[in-house]
Short mmCIF file of C-alpha atoms and ligand atoms in Angstrom, two decimals:
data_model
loop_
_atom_site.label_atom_id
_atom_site.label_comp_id
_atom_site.label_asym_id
_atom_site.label_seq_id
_atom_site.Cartn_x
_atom_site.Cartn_y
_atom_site.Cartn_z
CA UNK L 213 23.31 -55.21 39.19
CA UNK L 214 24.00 -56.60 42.81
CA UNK L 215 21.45 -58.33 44.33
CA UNK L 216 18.65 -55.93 46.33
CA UNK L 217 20.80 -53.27 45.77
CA UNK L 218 18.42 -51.14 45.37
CA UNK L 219 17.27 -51.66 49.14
CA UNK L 220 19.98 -51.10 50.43
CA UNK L 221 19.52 -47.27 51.77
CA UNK L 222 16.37 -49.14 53.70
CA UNK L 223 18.41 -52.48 54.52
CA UNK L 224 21.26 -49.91 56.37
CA UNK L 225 23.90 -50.67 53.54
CA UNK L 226 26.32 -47.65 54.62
CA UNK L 227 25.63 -44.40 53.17
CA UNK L 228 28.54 -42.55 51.62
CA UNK L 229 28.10 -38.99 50.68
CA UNK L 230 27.47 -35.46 52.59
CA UNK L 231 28.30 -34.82 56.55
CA UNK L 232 25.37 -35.72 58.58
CA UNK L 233 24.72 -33.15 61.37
CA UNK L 234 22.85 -35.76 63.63
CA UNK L 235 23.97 -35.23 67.09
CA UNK L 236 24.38 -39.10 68.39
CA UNK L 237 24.97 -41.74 65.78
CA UNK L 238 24.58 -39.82 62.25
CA UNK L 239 23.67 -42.94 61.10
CA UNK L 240 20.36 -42.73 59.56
CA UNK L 241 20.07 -42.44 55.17
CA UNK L 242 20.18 -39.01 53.71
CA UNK L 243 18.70 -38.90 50.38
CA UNK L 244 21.26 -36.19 49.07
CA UNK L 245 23.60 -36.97 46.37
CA UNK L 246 26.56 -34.14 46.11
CA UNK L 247 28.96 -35.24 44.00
CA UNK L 248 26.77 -36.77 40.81
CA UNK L 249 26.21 -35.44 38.01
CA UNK L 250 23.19 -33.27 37.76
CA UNK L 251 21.03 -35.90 36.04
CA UNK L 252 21.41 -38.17 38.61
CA UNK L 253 20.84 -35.93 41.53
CA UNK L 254 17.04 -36.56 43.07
CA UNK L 255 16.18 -33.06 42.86
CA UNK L 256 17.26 -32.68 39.21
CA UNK L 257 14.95 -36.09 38.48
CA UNK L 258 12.10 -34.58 40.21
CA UNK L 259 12.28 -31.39 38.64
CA UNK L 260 12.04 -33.59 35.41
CA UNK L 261 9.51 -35.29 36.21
CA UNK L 262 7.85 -32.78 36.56
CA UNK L 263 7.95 -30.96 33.50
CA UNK L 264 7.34 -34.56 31.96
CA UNK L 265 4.62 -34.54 34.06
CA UNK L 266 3.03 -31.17 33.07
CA UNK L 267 3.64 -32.23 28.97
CA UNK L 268 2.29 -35.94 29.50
CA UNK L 269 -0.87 -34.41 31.51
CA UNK L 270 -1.21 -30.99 28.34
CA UNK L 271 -1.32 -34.01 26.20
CA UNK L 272 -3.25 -36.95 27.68
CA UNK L 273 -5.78 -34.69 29.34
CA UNK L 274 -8.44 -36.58 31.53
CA UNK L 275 -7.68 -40.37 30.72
CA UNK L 276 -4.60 -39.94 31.35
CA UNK L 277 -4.96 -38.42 34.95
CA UNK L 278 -6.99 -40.97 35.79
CA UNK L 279 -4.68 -43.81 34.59
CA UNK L 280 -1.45 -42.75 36.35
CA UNK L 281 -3.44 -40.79 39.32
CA UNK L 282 -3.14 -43.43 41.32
CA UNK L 283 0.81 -43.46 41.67
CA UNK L 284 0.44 -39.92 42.91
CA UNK L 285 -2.07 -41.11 45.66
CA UNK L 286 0.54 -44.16 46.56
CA UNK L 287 3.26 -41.69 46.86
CA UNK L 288 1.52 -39.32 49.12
CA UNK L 289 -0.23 -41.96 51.23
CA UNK L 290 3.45 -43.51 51.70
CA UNK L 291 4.85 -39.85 52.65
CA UNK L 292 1.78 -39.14 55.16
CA UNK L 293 2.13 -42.92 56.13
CA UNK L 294 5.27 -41.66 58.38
CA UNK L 295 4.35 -38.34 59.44
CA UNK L 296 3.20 -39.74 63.20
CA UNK L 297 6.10 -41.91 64.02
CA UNK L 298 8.45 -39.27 62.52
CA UNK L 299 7.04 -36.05 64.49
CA UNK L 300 6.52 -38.29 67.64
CA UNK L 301 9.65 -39.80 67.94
CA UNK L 302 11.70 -36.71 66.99
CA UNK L 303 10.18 -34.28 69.16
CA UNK L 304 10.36 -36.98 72.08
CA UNK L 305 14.23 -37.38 71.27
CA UNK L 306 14.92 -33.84 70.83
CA UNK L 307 13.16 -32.24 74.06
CA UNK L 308 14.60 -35.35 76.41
CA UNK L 309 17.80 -34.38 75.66
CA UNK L 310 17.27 -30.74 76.63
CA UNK L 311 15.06 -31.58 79.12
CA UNK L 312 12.81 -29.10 80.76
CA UNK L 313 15.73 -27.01 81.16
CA UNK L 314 16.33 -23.26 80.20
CA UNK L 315 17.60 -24.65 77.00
CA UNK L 316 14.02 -25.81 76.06
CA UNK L 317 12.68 -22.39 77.09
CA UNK L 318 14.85 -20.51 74.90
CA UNK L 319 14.79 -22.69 71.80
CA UNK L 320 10.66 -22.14 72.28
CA UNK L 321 10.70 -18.61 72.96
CA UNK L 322 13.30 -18.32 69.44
CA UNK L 323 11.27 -20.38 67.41
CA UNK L 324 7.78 -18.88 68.79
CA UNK L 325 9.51 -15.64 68.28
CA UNK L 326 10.69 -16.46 64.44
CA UNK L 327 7.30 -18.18 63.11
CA UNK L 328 5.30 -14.19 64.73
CA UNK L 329 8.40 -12.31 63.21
CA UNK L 330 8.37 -13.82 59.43
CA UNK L 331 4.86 -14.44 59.12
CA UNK L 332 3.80 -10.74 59.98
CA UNK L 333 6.11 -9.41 57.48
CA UNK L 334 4.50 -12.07 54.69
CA UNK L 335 1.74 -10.26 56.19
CA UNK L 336 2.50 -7.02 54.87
CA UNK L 337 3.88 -7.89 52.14
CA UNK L 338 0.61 -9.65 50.90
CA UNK L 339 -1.48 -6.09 51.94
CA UNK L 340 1.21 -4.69 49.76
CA UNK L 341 0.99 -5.88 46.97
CA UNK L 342 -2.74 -6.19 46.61
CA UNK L 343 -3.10 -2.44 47.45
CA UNK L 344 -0.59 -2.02 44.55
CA UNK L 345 -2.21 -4.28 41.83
CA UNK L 346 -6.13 -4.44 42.88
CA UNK L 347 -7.16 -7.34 41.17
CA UNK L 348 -10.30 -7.34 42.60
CA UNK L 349 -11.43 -3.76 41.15
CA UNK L 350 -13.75 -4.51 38.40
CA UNK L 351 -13.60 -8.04 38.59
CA UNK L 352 -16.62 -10.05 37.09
CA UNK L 353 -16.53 -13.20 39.02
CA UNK L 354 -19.76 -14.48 38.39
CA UNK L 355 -19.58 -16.11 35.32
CA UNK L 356 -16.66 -18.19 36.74
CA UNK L 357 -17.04 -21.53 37.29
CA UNK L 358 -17.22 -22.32 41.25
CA UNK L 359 -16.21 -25.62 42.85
CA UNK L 360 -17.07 -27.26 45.80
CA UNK L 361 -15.00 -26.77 49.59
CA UNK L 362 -13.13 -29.49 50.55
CA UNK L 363 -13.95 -31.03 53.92
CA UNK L 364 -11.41 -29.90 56.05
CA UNK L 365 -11.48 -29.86 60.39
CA UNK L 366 -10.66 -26.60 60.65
CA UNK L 367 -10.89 -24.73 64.36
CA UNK L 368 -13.90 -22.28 63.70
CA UNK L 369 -12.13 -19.28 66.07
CA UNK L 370 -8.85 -18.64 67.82
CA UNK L 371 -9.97 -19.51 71.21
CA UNK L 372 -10.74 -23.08 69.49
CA UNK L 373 -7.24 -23.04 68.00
CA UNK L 374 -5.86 -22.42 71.84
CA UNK L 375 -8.46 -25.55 72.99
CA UNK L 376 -7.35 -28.09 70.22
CA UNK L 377 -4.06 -27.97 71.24
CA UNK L 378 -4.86 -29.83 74.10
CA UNK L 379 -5.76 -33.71 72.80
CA UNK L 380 -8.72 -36.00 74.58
CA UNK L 381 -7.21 -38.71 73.82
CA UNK L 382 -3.50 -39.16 72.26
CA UNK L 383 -4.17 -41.98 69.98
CA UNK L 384 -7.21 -40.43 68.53
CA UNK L 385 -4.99 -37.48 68.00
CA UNK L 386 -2.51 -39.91 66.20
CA UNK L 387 -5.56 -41.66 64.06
CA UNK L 388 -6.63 -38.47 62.72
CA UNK L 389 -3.26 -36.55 62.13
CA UNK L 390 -3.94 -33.64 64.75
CA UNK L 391 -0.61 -32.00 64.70
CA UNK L 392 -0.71 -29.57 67.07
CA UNK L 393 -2.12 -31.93 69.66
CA UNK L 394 0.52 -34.96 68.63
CA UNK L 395 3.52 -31.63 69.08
CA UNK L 396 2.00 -30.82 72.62
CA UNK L 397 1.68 -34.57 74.29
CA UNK L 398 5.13 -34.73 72.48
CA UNK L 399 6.75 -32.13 73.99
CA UNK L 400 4.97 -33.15 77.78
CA UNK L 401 6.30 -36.17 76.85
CA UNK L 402 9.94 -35.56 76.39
CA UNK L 403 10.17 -33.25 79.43
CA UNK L 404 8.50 -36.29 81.71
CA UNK L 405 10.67 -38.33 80.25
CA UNK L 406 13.82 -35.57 81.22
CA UNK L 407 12.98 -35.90 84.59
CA UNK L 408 12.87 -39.87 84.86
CA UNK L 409 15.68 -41.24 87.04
CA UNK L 410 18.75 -42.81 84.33
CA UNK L 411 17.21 -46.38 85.02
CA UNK L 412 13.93 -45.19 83.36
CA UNK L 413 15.27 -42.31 81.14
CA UNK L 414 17.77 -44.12 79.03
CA UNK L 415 16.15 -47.11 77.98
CA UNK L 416 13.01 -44.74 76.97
CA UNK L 417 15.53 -42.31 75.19
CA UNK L 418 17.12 -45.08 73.15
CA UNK L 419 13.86 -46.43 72.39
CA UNK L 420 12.27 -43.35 71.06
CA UNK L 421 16.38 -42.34 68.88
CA UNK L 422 16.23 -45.72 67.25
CA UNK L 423 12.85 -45.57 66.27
CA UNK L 424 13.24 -41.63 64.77
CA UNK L 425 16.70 -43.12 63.41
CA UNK L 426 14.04 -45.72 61.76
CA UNK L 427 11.54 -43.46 60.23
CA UNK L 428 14.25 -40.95 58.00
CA UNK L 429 15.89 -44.43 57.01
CA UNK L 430 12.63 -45.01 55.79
CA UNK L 431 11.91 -41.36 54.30
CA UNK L 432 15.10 -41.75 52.50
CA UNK L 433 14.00 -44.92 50.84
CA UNK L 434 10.51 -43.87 49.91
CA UNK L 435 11.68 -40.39 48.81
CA UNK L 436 14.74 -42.10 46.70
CA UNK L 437 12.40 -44.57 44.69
CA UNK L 438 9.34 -43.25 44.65
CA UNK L 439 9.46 -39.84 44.82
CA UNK L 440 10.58 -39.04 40.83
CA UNK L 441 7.32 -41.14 39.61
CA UNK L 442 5.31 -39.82 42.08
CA UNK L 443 5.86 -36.23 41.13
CA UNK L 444 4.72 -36.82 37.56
CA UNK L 445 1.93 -38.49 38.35
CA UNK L 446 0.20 -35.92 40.74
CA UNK L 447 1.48 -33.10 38.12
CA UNK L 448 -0.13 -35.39 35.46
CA UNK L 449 -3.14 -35.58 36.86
CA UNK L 450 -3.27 -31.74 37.84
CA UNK L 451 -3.00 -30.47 34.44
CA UNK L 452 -4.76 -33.19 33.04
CA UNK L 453 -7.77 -32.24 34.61
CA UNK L 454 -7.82 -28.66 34.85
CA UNK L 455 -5.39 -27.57 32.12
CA UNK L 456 -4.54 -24.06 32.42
CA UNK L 457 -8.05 -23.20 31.66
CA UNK L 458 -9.64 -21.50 34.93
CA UNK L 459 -6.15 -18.79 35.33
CA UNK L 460 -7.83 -17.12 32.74
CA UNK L 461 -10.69 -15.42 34.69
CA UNK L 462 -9.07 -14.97 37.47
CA UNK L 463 -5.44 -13.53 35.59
CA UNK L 464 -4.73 -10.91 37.89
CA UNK L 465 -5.93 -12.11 41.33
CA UNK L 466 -3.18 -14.93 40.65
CA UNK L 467 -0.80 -12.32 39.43
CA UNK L 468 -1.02 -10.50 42.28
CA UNK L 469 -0.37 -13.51 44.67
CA UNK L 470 2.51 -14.57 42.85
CA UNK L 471 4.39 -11.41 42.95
CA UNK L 472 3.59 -11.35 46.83
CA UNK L 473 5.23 -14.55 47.37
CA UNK L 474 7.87 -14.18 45.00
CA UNK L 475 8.78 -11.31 46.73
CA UNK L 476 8.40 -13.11 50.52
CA UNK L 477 10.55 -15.84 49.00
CA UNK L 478 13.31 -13.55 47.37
CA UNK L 479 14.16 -10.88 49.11
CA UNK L 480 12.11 -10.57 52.47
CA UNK L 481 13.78 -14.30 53.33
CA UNK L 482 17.24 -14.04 51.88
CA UNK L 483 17.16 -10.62 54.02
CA UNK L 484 16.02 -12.40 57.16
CA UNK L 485 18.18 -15.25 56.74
CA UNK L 486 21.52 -12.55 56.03
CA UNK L 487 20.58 -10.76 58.85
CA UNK L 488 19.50 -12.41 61.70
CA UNK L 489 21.71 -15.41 61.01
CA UNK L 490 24.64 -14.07 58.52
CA UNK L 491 23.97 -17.04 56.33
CA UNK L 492 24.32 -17.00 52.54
CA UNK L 493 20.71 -17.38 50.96
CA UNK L 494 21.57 -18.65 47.55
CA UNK L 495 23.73 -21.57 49.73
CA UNK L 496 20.55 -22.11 51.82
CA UNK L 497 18.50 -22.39 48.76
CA UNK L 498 20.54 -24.70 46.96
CA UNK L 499 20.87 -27.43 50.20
CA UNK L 500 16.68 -26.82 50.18
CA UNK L 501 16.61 -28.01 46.32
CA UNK L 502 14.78 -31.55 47.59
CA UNK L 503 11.72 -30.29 50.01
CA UNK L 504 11.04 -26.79 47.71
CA UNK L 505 10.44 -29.31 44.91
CA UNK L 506 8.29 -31.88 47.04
CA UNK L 507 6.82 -28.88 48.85
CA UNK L 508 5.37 -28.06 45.08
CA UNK L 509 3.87 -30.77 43.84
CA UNK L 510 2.21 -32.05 47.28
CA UNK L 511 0.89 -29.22 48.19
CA UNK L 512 1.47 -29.98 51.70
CA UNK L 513 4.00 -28.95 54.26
CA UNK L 514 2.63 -32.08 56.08
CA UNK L 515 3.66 -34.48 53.76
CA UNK L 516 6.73 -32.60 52.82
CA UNK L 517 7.58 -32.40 56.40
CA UNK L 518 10.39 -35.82 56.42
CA UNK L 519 12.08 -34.57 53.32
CA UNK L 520 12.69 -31.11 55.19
CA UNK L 521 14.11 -32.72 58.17
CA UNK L 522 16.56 -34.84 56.25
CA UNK L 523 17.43 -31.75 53.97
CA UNK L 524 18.06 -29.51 56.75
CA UNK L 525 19.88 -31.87 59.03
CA UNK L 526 22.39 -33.72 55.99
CA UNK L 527 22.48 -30.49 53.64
CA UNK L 528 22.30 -27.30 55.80
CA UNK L 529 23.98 -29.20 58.66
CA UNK L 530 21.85 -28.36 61.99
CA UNK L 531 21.64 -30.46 64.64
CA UNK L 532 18.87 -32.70 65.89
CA UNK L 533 18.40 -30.83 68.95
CA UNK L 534 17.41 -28.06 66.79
CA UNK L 535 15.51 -29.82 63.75
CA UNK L 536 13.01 -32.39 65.97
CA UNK L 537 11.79 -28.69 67.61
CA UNK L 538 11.48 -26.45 65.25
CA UNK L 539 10.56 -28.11 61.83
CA UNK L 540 7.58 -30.39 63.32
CA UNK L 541 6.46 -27.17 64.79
CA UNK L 542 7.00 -25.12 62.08
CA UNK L 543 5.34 -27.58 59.76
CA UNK L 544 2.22 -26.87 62.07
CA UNK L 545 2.45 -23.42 62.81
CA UNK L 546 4.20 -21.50 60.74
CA UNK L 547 2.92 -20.61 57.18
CA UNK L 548 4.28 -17.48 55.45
CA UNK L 549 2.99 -18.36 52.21
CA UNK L 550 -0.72 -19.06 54.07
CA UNK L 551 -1.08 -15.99 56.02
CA UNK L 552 0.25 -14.21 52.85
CA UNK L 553 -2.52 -15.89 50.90
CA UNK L 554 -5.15 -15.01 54.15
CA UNK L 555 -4.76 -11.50 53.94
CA UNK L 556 -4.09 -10.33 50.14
CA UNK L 557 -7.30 -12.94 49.42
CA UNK L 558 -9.49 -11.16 52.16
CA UNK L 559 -8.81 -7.95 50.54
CA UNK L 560 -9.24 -9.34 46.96
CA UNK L 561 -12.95 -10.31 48.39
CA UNK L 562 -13.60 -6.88 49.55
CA UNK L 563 -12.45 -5.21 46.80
CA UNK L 564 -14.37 -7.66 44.31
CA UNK L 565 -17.40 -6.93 46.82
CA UNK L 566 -16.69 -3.17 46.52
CA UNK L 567 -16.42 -2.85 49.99
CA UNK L 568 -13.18 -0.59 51.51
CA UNK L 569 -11.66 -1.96 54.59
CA UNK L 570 -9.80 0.64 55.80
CA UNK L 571 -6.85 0.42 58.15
CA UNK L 572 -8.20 -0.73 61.54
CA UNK L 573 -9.94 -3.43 59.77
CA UNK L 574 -6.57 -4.72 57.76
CA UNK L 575 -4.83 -4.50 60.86
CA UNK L 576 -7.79 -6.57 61.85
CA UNK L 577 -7.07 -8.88 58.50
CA UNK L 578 -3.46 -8.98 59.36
CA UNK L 579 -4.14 -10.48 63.05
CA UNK L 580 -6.30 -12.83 62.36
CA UNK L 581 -4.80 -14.55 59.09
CA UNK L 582 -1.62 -14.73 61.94
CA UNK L 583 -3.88 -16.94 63.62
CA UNK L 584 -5.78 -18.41 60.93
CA UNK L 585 -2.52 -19.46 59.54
CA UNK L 586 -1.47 -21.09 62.89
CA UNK L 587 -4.57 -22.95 62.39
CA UNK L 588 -4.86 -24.57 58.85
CA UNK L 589 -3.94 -27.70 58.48
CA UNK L 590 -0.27 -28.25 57.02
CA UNK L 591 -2.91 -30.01 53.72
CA UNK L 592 -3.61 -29.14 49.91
CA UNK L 593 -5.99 -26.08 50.37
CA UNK L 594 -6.23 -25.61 54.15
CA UNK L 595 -5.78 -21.96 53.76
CA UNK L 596 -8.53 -21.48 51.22
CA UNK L 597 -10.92 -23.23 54.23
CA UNK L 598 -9.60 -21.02 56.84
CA UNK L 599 -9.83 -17.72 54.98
CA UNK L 600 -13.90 -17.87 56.48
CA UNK L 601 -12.42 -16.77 59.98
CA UNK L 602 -10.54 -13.77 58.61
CA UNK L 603 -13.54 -13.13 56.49
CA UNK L 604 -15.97 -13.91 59.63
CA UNK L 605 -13.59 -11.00 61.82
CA UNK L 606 -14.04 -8.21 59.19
CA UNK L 607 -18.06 -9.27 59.16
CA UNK L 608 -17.36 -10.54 55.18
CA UNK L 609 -20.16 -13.13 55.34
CA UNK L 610 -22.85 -14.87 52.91
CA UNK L 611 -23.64 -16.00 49.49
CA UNK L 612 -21.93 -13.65 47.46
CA UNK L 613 -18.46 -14.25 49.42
CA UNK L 614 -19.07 -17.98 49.02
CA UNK L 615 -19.50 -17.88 45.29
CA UNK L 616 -16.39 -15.67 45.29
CA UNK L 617 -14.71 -18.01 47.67
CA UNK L 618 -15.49 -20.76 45.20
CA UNK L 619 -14.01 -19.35 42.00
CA UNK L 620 -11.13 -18.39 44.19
CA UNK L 621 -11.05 -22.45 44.80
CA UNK L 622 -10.58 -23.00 41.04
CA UNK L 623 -7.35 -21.79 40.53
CA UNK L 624 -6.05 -22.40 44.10
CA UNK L 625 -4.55 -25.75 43.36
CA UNK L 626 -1.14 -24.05 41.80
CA UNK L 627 -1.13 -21.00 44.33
CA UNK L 628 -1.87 -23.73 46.88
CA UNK L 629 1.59 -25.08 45.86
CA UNK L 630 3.25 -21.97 45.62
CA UNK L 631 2.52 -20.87 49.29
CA UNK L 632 3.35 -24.51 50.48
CA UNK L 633 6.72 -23.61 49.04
CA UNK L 634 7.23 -20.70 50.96
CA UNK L 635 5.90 -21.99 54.01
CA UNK L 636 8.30 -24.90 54.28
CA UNK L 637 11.10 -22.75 53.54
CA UNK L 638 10.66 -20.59 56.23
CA UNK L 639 11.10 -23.23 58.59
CA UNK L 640 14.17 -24.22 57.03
CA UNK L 641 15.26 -20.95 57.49
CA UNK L 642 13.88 -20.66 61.22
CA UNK L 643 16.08 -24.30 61.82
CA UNK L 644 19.42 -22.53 60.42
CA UNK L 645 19.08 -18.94 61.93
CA UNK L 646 17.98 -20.74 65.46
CA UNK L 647 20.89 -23.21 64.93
CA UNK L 648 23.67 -20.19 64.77
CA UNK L 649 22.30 -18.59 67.54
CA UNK L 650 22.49 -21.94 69.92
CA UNK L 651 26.38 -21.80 68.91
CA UNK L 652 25.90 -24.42 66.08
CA UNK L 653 28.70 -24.01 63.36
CA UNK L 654 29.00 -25.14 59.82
CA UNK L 655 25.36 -24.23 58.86
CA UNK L 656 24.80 -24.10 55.22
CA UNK L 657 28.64 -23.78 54.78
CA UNK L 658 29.35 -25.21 50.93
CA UNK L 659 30.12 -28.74 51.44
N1 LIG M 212 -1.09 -26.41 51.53
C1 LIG M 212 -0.49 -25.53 52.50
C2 LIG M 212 0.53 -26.30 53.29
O1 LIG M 212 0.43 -27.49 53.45
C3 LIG M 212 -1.47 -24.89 53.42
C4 LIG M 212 -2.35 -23.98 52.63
O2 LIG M 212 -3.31 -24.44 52.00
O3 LIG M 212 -2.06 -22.77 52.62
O4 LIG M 212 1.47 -25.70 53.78
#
């Protein structure tokens, strides 16, 4: 073995392998690997790890989780350890370029316009379904073991979501991972820096490229080591301390979710993806292998966010320009699988409750998991803690909903990864469709 080889994706040894779409220097790592063979491609070995992950945790149960627990916490801490820079840096070098031009507005008005299009119909489709099925008919949730909410900032109403946009104070935005207020000073940002004569302009510009250019070389190094024994430890330590025990109770509530976002994912996507863009979903699927599999066992579109940007630029093949606006954003913002999960779980509660919400009220459901969506953190079970201010709007309030809240908590952890799934694949989607429509060619064309 050569010397450091193994740094070399970080050191900037070049990269051979699939077209980067970057718009300037396409110089940063991707950590794709077309042309291996399947055991050696990094989504195969993390889709290994795992199922070696799920066995070792069946087996090894709690002292297990606890021993190799801590490898999952490294790898996540290392993935959230970039977010910042990476959204900061790639916003800033995606909006300069476009400026404050009518080339910003548009790309806004697409992608605001995508994220309200696909997440009302993940809407529906979660009324749908639990209409259909009723798991919550019946249902004896009392004996069920509750657990406690996670501590979560979450806005308490959507005039609050409008306000927090807005940060105080940048760096305390920064310390405490406030997306929405890092996208907006990052988008003022980038236009200021449009209007700047050259003299001040360029030397900011290159400043803020090379240091994006510096974070996915980064990504690609963390997600290329790392990422394999990272998986199996966080899947390790899931089933090792909760087995498959608490689905039980709550069989049919999960059922129900599952087929909604199976459904969202299959054929309401691949329909939105053929028809507004005329791209080929099972294409688009394959070239999202890497973040659907990260997007599962972190639970977190956050974290997951660099993997998505280096998929979607190297694999799908969309520009920058595109990518630094709409997956940040859509990281933030836009959560299919969440405002799924909102509305088919505020029904579930009623119906466990026995109380009919008729259809003003789950039109009422429907607009405020949009928002509630918009507002939960891009974290492992944000959209269990925001489901209070869709329950708050159709006056679903006090102990009872709490306990039922609670049991709901038990077996959100692998739902939780489920809808993170979805929701980071609609962006993907959003990035492609907007792509085509800004002229952009090649998009998810088989390499
Ligand atoms: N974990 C999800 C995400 O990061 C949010 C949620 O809990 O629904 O996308």
């Amino acid at each position: 073995m050569q010397p450091l080889v193994w740094l070399a994706p970080i050191l900037g040894e070049p990269t051979t392998g699939p077209r980067s779409a970057y718009g300037r220097n396409g110089e940063h790592m991707s950590v794709s690997s077309k042309g291996a063979k399947w055991h050696q491609q990094l989504h195969w070995r993390i889709a290994i790890a795992m199922v070696l992950g799920v066995i070792a945790g069946l087996i090894g149960g709690e002292p297990l989780a606890e021993a190799v627990g801590w490898l999952g916490t490294l790898f996540i801490k290392l993935l959230k350890m970039i977010i910042v820079p990476l959204v900061l840096t790639s916003i800033v070098t995606g909006v300069s370029s476009v400026g404050a031009s009518a080339g910003l507005g548009r790309l806004f008005g697409k992608t605001l316009g995508y994220y309200m299009l696909t997440s009302l119909l993940a809407c529906v489709v979660g009324l749908l379904m639990v209409n259909l099925i009723q798991p919550g008919k019946g249902a004896d949730l009392v004996s069920v073991q509750t657990e406690e909410m996670p501590d979560l900032q979450t806005a308490q109403s959507p005039v609050d979501i409008i306000l927090d946009i807005v940060p105080e104070n940048f760096f305390a935005a920064a310390a405490q991972t406030d997306m929405l207020a890092i996208i907006f000073f990052a988008i003022v940002l980038g236009v200021t820096i449009s209007t700047l004569r050259p003299r001040h302009q360029e030397p900011l510009q290159a400043l803020f490229d090379s240091g994006f250019h510096a974070m996915m070389r980064l990504t690609g190094g963390i997600i290329h080591y790392i990422a394999p024994i990272g998986v199996f430890a966080l899947i390790a330590r899931l089933t090792g301390t909760t087995g498959f025990g608490a689905f039980k109770a709550l069989g049919l509530y999960a059922f129900m979710l599952c087929c909604g976002l199976t459904l969202h994912l299959l054929v309401t996507m691949p329909l939105v993806l053929r028809v507004l863009g005329g791209i080929n979903p099972i294409q688009h699927f394959r070239n999202m292998a890497q973040p659907i599999v990260m997007a599962f066992s972190t639970s977190s579109s956050g974290a997951t966010l660099p993997v998505t940007i280096d998929a979607v630029e190297n694999k799908v093949g969309v520009s920058n320009r595109v990518t630094s606006f709409v997956l940040p954003m859509g990281a933030t913002i836009n959560m299919d699988g969440t405002a799924l999960y909102e509305c088919a779980g505020v029904l579930f509660i009623a119906q466990v409750m026995g109380v009919p919400l008729g259809m003003e009220q789950q039109l009422l459901v429907v607009f405020t998991a949009l928002l509630a969506s918009i507002g939960a953190a891009a974290v492992p079970s944000a959209g269990l803690v925001v489901i209070f201010i869709v329950l708050q709007a159709v006056n679903l309030t006090g102990p009872q909903v709490e306990l039922i809240v609670g049991a709901m908590l038990a077996v959100d952890r692998p739902l939780d990864m489920y809808r993170t799934v979805i929701n980071v694949f609609s962006d993907s989607c959003g990035a492609a469709i907007i792509a085509k429509s800004e002229g952009e060619t090649g998009i998810d064309e088989v390499a």
